[in-house]
Coordinates of C-alpha atoms in Angstrom, one line a residue:
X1 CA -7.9 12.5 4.2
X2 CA -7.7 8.6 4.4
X3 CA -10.2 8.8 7.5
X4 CA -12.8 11.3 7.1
X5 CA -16.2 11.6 9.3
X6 CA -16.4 8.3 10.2
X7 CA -13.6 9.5 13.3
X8 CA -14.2 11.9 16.1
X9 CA -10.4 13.8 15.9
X10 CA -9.0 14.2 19.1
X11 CA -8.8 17.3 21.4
X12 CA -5.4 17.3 22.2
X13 CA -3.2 14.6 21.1
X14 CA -2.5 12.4 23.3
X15 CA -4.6 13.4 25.9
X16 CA -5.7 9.4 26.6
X17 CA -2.2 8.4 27.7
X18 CA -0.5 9.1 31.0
X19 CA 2.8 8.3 29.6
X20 CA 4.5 8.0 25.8
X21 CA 3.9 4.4 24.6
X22 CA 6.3 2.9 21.9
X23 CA 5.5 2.1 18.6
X24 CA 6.4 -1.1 16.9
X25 CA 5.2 -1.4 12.8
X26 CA 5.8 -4.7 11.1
X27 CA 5.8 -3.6 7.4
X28 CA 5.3 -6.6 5.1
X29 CA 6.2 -6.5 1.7
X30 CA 3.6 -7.1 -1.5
X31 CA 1.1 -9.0 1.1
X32 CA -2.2 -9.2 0.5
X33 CA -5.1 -11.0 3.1
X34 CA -3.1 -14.3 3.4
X35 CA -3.8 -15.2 6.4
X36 CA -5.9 -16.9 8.8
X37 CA -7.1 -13.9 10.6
X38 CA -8.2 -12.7 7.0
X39 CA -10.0 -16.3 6.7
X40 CA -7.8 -17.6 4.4
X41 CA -8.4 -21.3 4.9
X42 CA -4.8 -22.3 3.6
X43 CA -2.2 -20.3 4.3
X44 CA -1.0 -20.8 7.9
X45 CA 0.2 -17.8 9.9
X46 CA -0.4 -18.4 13.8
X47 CA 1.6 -15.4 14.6
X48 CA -0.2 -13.4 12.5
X49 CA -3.5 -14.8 13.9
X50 CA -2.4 -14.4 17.5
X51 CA -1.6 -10.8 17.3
X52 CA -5.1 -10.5 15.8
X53 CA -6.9 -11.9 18.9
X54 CA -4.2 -9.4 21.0
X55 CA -5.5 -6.5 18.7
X56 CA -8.3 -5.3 16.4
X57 CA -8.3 -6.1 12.8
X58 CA -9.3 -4.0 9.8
X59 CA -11.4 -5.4 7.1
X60 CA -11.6 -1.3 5.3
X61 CA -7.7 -0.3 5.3
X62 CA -6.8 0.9 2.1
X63 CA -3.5 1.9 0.7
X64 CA -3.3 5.1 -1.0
X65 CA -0.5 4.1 -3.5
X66 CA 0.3 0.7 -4.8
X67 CA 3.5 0.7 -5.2
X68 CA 7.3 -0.3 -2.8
X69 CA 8.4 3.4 -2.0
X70 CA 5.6 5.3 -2.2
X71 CA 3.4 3.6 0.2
X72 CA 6.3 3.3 2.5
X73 CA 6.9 7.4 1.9
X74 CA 2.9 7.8 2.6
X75 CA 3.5 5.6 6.1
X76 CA 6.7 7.9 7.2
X77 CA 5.2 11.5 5.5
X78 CA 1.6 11.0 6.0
X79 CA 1.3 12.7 2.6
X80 CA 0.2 11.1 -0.8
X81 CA 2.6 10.3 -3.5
X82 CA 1.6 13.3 -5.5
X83 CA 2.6 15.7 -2.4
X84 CA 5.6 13.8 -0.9
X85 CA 7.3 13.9 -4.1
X86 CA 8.0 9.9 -3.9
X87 CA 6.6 9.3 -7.2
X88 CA 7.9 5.8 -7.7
X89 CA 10.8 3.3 -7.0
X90 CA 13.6 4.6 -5.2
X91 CA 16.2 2.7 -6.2
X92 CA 19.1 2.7 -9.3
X93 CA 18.2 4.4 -12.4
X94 CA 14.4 4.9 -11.1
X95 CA 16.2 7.2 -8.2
X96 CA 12.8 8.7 -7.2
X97 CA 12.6 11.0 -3.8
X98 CA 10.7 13.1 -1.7
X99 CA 10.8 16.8 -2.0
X100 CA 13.6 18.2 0.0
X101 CA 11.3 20.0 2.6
X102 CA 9.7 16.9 3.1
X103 CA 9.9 15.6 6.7
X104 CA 9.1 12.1 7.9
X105 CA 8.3 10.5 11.2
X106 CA 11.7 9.5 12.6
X107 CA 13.1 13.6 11.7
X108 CA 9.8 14.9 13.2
X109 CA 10.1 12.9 16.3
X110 CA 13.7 13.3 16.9
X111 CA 12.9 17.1 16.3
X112 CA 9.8 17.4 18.4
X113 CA 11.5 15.4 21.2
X114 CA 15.1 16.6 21.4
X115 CA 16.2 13.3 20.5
X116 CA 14.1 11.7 23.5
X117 CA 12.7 9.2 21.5
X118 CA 15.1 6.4 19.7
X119 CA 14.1 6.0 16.2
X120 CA 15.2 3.1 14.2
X121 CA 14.2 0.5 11.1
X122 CA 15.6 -3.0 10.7
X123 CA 15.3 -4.2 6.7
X124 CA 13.6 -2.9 3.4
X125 CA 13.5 0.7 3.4
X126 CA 13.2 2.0 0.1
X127 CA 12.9 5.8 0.6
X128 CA 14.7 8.7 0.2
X129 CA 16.7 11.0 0.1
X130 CA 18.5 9.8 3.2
X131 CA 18.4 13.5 5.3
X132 CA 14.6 13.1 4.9
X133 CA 14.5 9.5 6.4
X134 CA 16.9 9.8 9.3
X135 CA 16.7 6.9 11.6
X136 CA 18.7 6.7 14.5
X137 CA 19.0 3.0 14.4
X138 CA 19.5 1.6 10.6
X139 CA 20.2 -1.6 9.4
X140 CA 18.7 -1.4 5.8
X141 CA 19.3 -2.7 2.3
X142 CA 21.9 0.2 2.6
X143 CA 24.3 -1.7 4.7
X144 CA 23.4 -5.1 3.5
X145 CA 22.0 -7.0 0.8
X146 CA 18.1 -7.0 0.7
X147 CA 17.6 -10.7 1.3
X148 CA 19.9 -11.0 4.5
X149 CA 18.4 -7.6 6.0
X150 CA 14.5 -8.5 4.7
X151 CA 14.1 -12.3 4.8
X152 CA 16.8 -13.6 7.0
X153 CA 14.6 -13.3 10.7
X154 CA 17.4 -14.6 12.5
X155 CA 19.8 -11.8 11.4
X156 CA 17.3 -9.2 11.6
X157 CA 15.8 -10.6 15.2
X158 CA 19.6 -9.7 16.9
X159 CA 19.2 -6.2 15.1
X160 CA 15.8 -6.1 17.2
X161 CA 17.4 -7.0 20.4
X162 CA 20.3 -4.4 19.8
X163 CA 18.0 -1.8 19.0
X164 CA 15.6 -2.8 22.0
X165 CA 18.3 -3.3 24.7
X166 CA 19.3 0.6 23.7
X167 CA 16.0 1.8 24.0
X168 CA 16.0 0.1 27.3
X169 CA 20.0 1.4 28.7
X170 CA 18.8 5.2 27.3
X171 CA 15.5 4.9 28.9
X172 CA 13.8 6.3 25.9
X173 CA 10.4 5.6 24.3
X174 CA 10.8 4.6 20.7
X175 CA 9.6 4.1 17.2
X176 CA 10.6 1.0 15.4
X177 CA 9.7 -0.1 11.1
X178 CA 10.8 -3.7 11.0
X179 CA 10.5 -4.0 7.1
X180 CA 10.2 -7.1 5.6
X181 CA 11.2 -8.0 2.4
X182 CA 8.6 -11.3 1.9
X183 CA 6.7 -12.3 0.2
X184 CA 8.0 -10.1 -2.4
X185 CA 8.7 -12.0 -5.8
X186 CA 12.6 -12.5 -6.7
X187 CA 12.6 -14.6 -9.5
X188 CA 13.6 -12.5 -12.2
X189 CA 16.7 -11.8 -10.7
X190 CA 17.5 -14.8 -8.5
X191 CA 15.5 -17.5 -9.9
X192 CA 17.6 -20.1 -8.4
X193 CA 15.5 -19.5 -4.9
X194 CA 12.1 -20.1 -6.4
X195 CA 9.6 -16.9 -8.1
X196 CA 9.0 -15.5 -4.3
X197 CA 12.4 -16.7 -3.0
X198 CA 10.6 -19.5 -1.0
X199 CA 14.2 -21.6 -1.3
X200 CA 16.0 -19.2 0.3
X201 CA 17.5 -19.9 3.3
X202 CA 15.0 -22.8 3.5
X203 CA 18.0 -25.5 4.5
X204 CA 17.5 -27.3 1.4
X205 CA 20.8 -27.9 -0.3
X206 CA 22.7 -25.1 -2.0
X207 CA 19.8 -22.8 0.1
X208 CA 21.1 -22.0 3.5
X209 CA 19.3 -22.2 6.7
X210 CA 17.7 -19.5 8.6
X211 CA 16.9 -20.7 11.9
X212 CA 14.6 -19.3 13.4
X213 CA 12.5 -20.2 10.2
X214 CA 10.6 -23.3 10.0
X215 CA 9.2 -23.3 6.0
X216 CA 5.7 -24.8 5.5
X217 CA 5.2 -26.8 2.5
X218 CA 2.4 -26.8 0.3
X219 CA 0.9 -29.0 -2.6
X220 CA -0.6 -26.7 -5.3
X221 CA -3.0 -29.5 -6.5
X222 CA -4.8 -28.7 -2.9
X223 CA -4.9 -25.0 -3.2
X224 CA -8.2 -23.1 -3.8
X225 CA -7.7 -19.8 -6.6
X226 CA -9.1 -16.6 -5.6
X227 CA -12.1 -15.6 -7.9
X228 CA -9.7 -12.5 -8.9
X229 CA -6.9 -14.4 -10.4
X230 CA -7.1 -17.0 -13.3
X231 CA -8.1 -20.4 -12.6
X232 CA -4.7 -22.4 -13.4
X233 CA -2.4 -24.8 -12.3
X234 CA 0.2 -22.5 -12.9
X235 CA -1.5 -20.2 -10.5
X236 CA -2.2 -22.4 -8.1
X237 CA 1.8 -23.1 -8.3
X238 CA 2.7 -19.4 -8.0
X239 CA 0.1 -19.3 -4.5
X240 CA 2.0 -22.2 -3.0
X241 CA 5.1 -20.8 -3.7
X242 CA 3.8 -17.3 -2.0
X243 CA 2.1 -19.4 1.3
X244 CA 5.8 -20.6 1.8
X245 CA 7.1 -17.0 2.0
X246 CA 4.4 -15.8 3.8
X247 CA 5.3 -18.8 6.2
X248 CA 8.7 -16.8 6.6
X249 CA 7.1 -13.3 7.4
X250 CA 4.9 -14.4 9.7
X251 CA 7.5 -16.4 12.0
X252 CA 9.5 -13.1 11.5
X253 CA 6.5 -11.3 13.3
X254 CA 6.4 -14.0 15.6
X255 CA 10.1 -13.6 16.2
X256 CA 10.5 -9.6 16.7
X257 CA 6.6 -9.8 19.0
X258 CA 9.0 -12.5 21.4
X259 CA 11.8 -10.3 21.3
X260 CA 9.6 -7.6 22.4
X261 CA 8.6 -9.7 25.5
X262 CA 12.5 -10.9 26.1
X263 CA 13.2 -6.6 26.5
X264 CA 10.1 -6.2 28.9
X265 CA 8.6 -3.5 26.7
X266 CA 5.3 -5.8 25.5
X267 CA 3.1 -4.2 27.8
X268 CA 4.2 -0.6 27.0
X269 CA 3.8 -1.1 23.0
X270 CA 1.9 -0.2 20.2
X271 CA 2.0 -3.0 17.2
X272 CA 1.1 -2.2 14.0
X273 CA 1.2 -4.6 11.2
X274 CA 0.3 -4.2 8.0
X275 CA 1.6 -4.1 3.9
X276 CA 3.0 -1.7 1.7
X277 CA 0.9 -3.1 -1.1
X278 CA -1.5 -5.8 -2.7
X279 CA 0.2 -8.9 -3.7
X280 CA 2.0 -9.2 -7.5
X281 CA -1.0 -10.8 -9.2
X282 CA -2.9 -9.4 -12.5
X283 CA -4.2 -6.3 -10.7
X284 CA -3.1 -6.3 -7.7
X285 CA 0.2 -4.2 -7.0
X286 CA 0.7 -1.2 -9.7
X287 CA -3.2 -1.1 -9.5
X288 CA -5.8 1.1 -8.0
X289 CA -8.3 -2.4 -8.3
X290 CA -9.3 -3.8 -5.1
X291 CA -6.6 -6.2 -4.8
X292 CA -3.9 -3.9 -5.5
X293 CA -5.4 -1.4 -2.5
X294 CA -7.2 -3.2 -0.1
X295 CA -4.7 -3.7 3.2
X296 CA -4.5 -6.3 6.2
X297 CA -4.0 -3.9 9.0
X298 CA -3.9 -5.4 12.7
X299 CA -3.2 -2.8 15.7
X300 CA -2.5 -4.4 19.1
X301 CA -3.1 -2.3 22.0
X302 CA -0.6 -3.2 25.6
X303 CA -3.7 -0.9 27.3
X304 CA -6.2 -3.5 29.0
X305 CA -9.1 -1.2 28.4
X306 CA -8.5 -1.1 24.7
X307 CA -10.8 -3.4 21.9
X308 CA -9.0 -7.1 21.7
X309 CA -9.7 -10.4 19.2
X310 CA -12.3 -7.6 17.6
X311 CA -13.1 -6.4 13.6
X312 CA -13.7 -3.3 12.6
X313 CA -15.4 -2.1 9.6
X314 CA -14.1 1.5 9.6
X315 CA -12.9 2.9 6.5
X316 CA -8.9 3.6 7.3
X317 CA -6.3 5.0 4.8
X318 CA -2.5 3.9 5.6
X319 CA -2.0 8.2 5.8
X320 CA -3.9 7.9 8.9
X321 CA -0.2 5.6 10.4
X322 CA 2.0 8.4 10.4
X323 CA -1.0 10.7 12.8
X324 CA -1.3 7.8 14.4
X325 CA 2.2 7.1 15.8
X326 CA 2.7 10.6 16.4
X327 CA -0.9 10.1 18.8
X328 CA 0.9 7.1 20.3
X329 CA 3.5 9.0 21.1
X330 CA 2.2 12.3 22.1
X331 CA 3.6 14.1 20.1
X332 CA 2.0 17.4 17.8
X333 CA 1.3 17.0 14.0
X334 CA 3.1 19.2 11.8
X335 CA 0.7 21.9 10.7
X336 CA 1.0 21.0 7.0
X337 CA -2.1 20.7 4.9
X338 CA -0.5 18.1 2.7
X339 CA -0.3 15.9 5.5
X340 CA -4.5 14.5 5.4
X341 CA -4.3 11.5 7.6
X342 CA -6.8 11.1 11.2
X343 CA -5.5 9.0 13.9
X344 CA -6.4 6.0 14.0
X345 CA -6.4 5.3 17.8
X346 CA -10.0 6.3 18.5
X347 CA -10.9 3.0 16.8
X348 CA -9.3 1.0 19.7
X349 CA -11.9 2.5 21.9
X350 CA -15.1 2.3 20.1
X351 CA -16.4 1.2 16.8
X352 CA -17.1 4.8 14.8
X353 CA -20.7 5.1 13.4
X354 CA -20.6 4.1 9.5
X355 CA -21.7 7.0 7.2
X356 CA -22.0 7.0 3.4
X357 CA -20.3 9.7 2.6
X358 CA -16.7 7.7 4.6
X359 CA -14.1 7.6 1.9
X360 CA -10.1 7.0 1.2
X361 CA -8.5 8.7 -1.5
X362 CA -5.4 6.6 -3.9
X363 CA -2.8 8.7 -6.1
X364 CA -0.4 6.3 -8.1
X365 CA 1.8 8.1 -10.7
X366 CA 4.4 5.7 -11.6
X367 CA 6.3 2.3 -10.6
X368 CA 9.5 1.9 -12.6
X369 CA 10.3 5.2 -14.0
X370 CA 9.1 4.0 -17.5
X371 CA 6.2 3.2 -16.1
X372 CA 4.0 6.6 -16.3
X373 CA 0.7 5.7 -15.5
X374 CA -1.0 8.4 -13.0
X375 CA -4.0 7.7 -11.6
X376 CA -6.3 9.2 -8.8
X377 CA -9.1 7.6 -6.6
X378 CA -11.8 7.5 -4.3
X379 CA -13.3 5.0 -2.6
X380 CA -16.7 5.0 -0.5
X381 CA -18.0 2.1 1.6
X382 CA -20.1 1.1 -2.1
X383 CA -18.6 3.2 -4.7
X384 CA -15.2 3.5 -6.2
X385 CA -14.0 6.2 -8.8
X386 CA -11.1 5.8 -10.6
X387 CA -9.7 8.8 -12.9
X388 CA -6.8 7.4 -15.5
X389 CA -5.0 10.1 -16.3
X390 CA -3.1 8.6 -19.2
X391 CA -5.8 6.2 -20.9
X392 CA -4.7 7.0 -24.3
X393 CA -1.5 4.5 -23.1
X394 CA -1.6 0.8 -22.8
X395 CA -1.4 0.2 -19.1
X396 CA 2.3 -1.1 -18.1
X397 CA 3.9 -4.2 -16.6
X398 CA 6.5 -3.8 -14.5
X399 CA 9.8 -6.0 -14.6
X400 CA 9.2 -8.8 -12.0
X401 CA 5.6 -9.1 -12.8
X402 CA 6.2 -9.3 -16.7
X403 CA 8.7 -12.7 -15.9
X404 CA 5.7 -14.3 -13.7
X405 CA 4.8 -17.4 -14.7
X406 CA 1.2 -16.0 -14.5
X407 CA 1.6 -13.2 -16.7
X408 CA 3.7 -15.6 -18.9
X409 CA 0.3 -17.7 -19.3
X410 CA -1.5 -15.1 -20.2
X411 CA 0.4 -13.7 -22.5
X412 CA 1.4 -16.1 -24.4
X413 CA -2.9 -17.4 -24.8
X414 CA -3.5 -13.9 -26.0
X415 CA -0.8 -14.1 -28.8
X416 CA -1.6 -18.0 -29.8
X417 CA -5.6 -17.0 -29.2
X418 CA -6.2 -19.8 -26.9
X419 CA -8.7 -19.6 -24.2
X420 CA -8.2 -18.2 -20.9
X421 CA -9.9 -18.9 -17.6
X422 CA -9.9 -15.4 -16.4
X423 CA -12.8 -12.7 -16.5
X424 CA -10.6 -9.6 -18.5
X425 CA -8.8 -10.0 -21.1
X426 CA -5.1 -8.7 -21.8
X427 CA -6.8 -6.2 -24.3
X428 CA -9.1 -4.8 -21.2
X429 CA -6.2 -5.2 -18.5
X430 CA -4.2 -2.9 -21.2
X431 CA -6.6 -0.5 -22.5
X432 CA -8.9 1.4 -19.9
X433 CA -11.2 3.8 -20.3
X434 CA -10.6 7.4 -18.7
X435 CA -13.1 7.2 -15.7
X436 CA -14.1 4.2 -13.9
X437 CA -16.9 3.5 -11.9
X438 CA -17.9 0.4 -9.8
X439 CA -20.4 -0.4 -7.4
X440 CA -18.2 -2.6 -5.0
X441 CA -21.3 -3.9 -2.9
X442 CA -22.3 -5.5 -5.8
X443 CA -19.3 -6.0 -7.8
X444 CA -16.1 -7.0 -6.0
X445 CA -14.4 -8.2 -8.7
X446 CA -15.2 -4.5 -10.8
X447 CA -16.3 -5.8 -13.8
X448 CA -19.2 -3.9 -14.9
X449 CA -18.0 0.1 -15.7
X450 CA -20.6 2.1 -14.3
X451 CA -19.1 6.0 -15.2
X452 CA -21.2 5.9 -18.9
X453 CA -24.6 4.6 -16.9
X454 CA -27.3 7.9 -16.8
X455 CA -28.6 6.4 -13.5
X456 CA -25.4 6.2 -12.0
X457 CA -24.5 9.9 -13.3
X458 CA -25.5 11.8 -9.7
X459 CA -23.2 9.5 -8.4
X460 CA -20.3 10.1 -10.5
X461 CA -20.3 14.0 -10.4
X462 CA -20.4 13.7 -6.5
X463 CA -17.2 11.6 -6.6
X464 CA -15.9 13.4 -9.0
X465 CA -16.1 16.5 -7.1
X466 CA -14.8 14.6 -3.7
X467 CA -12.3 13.4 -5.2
X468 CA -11.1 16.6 -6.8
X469 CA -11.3 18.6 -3.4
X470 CA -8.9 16.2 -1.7
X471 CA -6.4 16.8 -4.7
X472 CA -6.8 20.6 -4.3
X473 CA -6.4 20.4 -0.4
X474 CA -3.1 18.0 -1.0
X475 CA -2.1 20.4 -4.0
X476 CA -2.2 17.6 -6.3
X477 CA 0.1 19.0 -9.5
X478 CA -1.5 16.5 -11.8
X479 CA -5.2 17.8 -10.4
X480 CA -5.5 19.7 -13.7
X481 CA -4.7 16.5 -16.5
X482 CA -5.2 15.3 -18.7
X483 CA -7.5 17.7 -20.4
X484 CA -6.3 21.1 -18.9
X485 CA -3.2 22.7 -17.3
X486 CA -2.9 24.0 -14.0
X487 CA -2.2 27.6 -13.5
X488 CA -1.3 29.1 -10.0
X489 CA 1.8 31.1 -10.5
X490 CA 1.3 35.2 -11.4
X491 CA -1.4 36.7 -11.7
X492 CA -3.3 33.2 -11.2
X493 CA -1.6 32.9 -7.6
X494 CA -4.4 33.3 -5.7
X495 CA -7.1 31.5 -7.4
X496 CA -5.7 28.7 -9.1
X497 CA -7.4 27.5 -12.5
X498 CA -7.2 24.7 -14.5
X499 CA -6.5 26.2 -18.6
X500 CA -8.2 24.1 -21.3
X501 CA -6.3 22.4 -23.9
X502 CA -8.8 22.1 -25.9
X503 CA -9.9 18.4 -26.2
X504 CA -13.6 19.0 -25.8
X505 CA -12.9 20.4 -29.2
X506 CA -11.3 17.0 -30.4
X507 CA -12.1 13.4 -31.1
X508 CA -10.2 10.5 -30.5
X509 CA -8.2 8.9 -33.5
X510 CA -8.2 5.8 -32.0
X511 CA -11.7 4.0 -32.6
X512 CA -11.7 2.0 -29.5
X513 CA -11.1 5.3 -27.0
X514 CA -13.8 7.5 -26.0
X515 CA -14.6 10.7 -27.0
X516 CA -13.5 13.5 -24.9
X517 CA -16.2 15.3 -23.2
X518 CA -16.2 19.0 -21.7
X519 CA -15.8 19.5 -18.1
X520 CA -17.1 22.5 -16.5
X521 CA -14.5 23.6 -14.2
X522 CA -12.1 24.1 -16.6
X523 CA -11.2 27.2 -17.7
X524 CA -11.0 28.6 -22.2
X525 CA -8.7 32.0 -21.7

């Protein structure tokens, strides 16, 4: 339910257009707010910044998963990690996919249409199994190597026109994912282009040129750290490094919004950009912290009469994209309760009224397949609650993040026991207690665990129970751990229960872990 009360659903979808619009989403890759629009005062993205004053930016878009494949799953299922079945990387060994009676925007549409809309994506798709992603136009890191379909803009700008002249020939309304693949890190398996592949294809010798990519240099000395991340020079080397990617993704938005314009179909299309992600950064991506959730999201509008160089501060989950297109393009929503997304086109007319009680919902289970961390959340306009479903483990590091120089640092002044200019520790970033409360008004950087506070206990139990109700209504299979298992086969068919295990019975071995408590709902047979 990533947009609850705070939108007026629509009476019939669709009902606002005379005629289908298309859809174009620009899907960036492990990008957080770096960017002008998002005042970032270093980082230069005109393109970026100029679609903003075409469109409406979001400063309360949220991601419901942080992680590659199942935030791009969430965007083409409108379903949560937990229901889709996309539970963490697709690729190699890691080979997670949906559910097989999963379906997905480009096999709804293509159903729902009789094939008269053209569906396609151009670079990082990440998804599977194929039959449940069925583009009609692909040019993925199937066919090609990641880097030449993700970074290289020129290549993937003469995929655009291809796929936009068809659309045009066929006369059909479309649905395009241009995914790129920056500012993704790259360094543990290509270091030779720099950690973020900022080398690559920079027209530096041994490099390659991209041409339709003009890199922006920047000296880390000058560069101001975000109060999330540690206050280094190292840091501040990783950020320039990132800026120069991000100078690559946003000409490629500049590129594929031009080649829009070249086919004539500006003024008949829907742009939505936004990222899978929060950026590679001690929590940020793999986290359900601020950083690893919080989303630029910018939605340009071809209809005069729509909001323009505006903000919005309505609370928006990236589950509400996949409603949203299908809005844009008239076309019904599946009746499927797993899918809990609102439309988000309302918001183009008028700002929604702000209520307390507005609230996105996260559900991260794993990243790399060794990497089983589930977690649940929900987030309020002041509040966040995060459940940890598997405190009693360390919290893991994933591959690309682990050869960081950043993480390097910090590693290596936690063995040596040297300080560190950052506010957690490694021990805290590791170790995390089983509920987590924060009060985000007044502490951004969620610091200050709120869940064991008596005078925050009303608040808790209500969030508890919101949260749990949107994992009941998305049949959440994990909505019974850690401390019970779910029941809802037999004779428990029609009234589901969570079974204890017994740990209200238990104490924790492990000094530094809490004591389990009982929970109410659950059920001793």
């Amino acid at each position: 339910m990533g947009l609850l009360s705070c939108l007026l659903p629509l009476l019939v979808i669709g009902a606002a257009h005379s005629t289908p619009r298309n859809v174009l989403l620009l899907l960036a890759d492990d990008a957080g707010f770096e960017a002008g629009a998002y005042l970032n005062k270093f980082c230069q993205t005109p393109n970026l910044d100029a679609l903003a004053k075409r469109g409406l930016l979001f400063n309360n878009a949220f991601t419901s998963v942080s992680s590659c494949s199942p935030s791009r799953a969430q965007l083409l299922t409108g379903q949560a990690s937990h229901s889709s079945g996309m539970y963490g990387l697709h690729q190699g060994v890691h080979n997670f996919n949906v559910l097989p009676d999963t379906g997905s925007l480009p096999n709804w549409l293509r159903d729902q249409s009789g094939g008269r809309i053209l569906t396609g994506i151009i670079g990082k798709k990440h998804v599977g199994a194929a039959t449940n992603f069925r583009f009609d136009f692909e040019q993925t890191e199937e066919q090609h190597s990641i880097n030449q379909i993700g970074r290289n803009i020129t290549r993937m700008k003469e995929y655009a026109r291809q796929f936009l002249k068809q659309a045009k020939d066929e006369q059909k309304p479309f649905f395009l994912l241009v995914g790129f693949h920056d500012p993704h890190r790259c360094g543990h398996i290509t270091p030779q282009f720099g950690e973020f592949c900022e080398r690559w294809g920079s027209g530096e010798e041994g490099m390659g040129s991209i041409p339709d990519w003009h890199p922006i240099y920047y000296d880390w000395r000058n560069l101001e750290v975000p109060p999330w991340l540690p206050d280094t020079d190292v840091v501040r080397q990783e950020l320039a490094a990132q800026y120069m990617t991000i100078s690559r993704l946003d000409q490629g938005v500049g590129v594929m919004l031009k080649e829009l314009e070249k086919a004539g179909l500006a003024g008949d299309t829907l742009v939505i950009y936004t990222s899978d992600n929060g950026p590679p950064f001690p929590g940020g991506r793999t986290n359900l912290y601020e950083h690893g959730i919080r989303s630029p999201l910018i939605v340009s509008s071809p209809k005069a009469e729509d909001r323009r160089h505006e903000t919005t501060a309505a609370m928006v989950s990236l589950l509400d994209i996949y409603p949203s297109v299908l809005d844009a393009l008239q076309i019904p929503q599946p009746n499927d309760t797993k899918v809990s997304g609102k439309s988000i086109l309302p918001v183009l007319k008028e700002e929604p009224p702000a209520k307390e009680t507005d609230a996105v919902f996260g559900s991260h289970n794993y990243h790399e397949v060794t990497m089983a961390y589930p977690m649940r959340m929900v987030r309020s306009r002041r509040y966040k609650l995060i459940h940890n479903l598997n405190f009693w483990a360390d919290f893991p590091i994933d591959q690309d993040f682990y050869t960081s120089p950043t993480f390097q640092q910090i590693l290596n002044a936690t063995i040596n026991k040297t300080p560190f200019p950052w506010y957690r520790s490694l021990l805290q970033y590791y170790q995390r207690p089983e509920w987590e409360l924060y009060d985000i008004k007044v502490d951004p950087l969620e610091r200050n665990n709120l869940a064991d506070k008596p005078k925050y206990s009303g608040t808790l139990k209500q969030l508890r129970q919101q949260l749990f109700d949107w994992q009941v209504a998305t049949k959440d299979p994990w909505r019974c751990a850690p401390h019970a298992v779910l029941q809802e086969q037999g004779v428990f068919k029609e009234q589901p229960v969570c079974l204890t295990l017994g740990h209200e019975a238990l104490k924790s071995s492990h000094k530094n872990r809490r004591i389990l408590s009982q929970y109410e709902e659950y059920v001793v047979v």
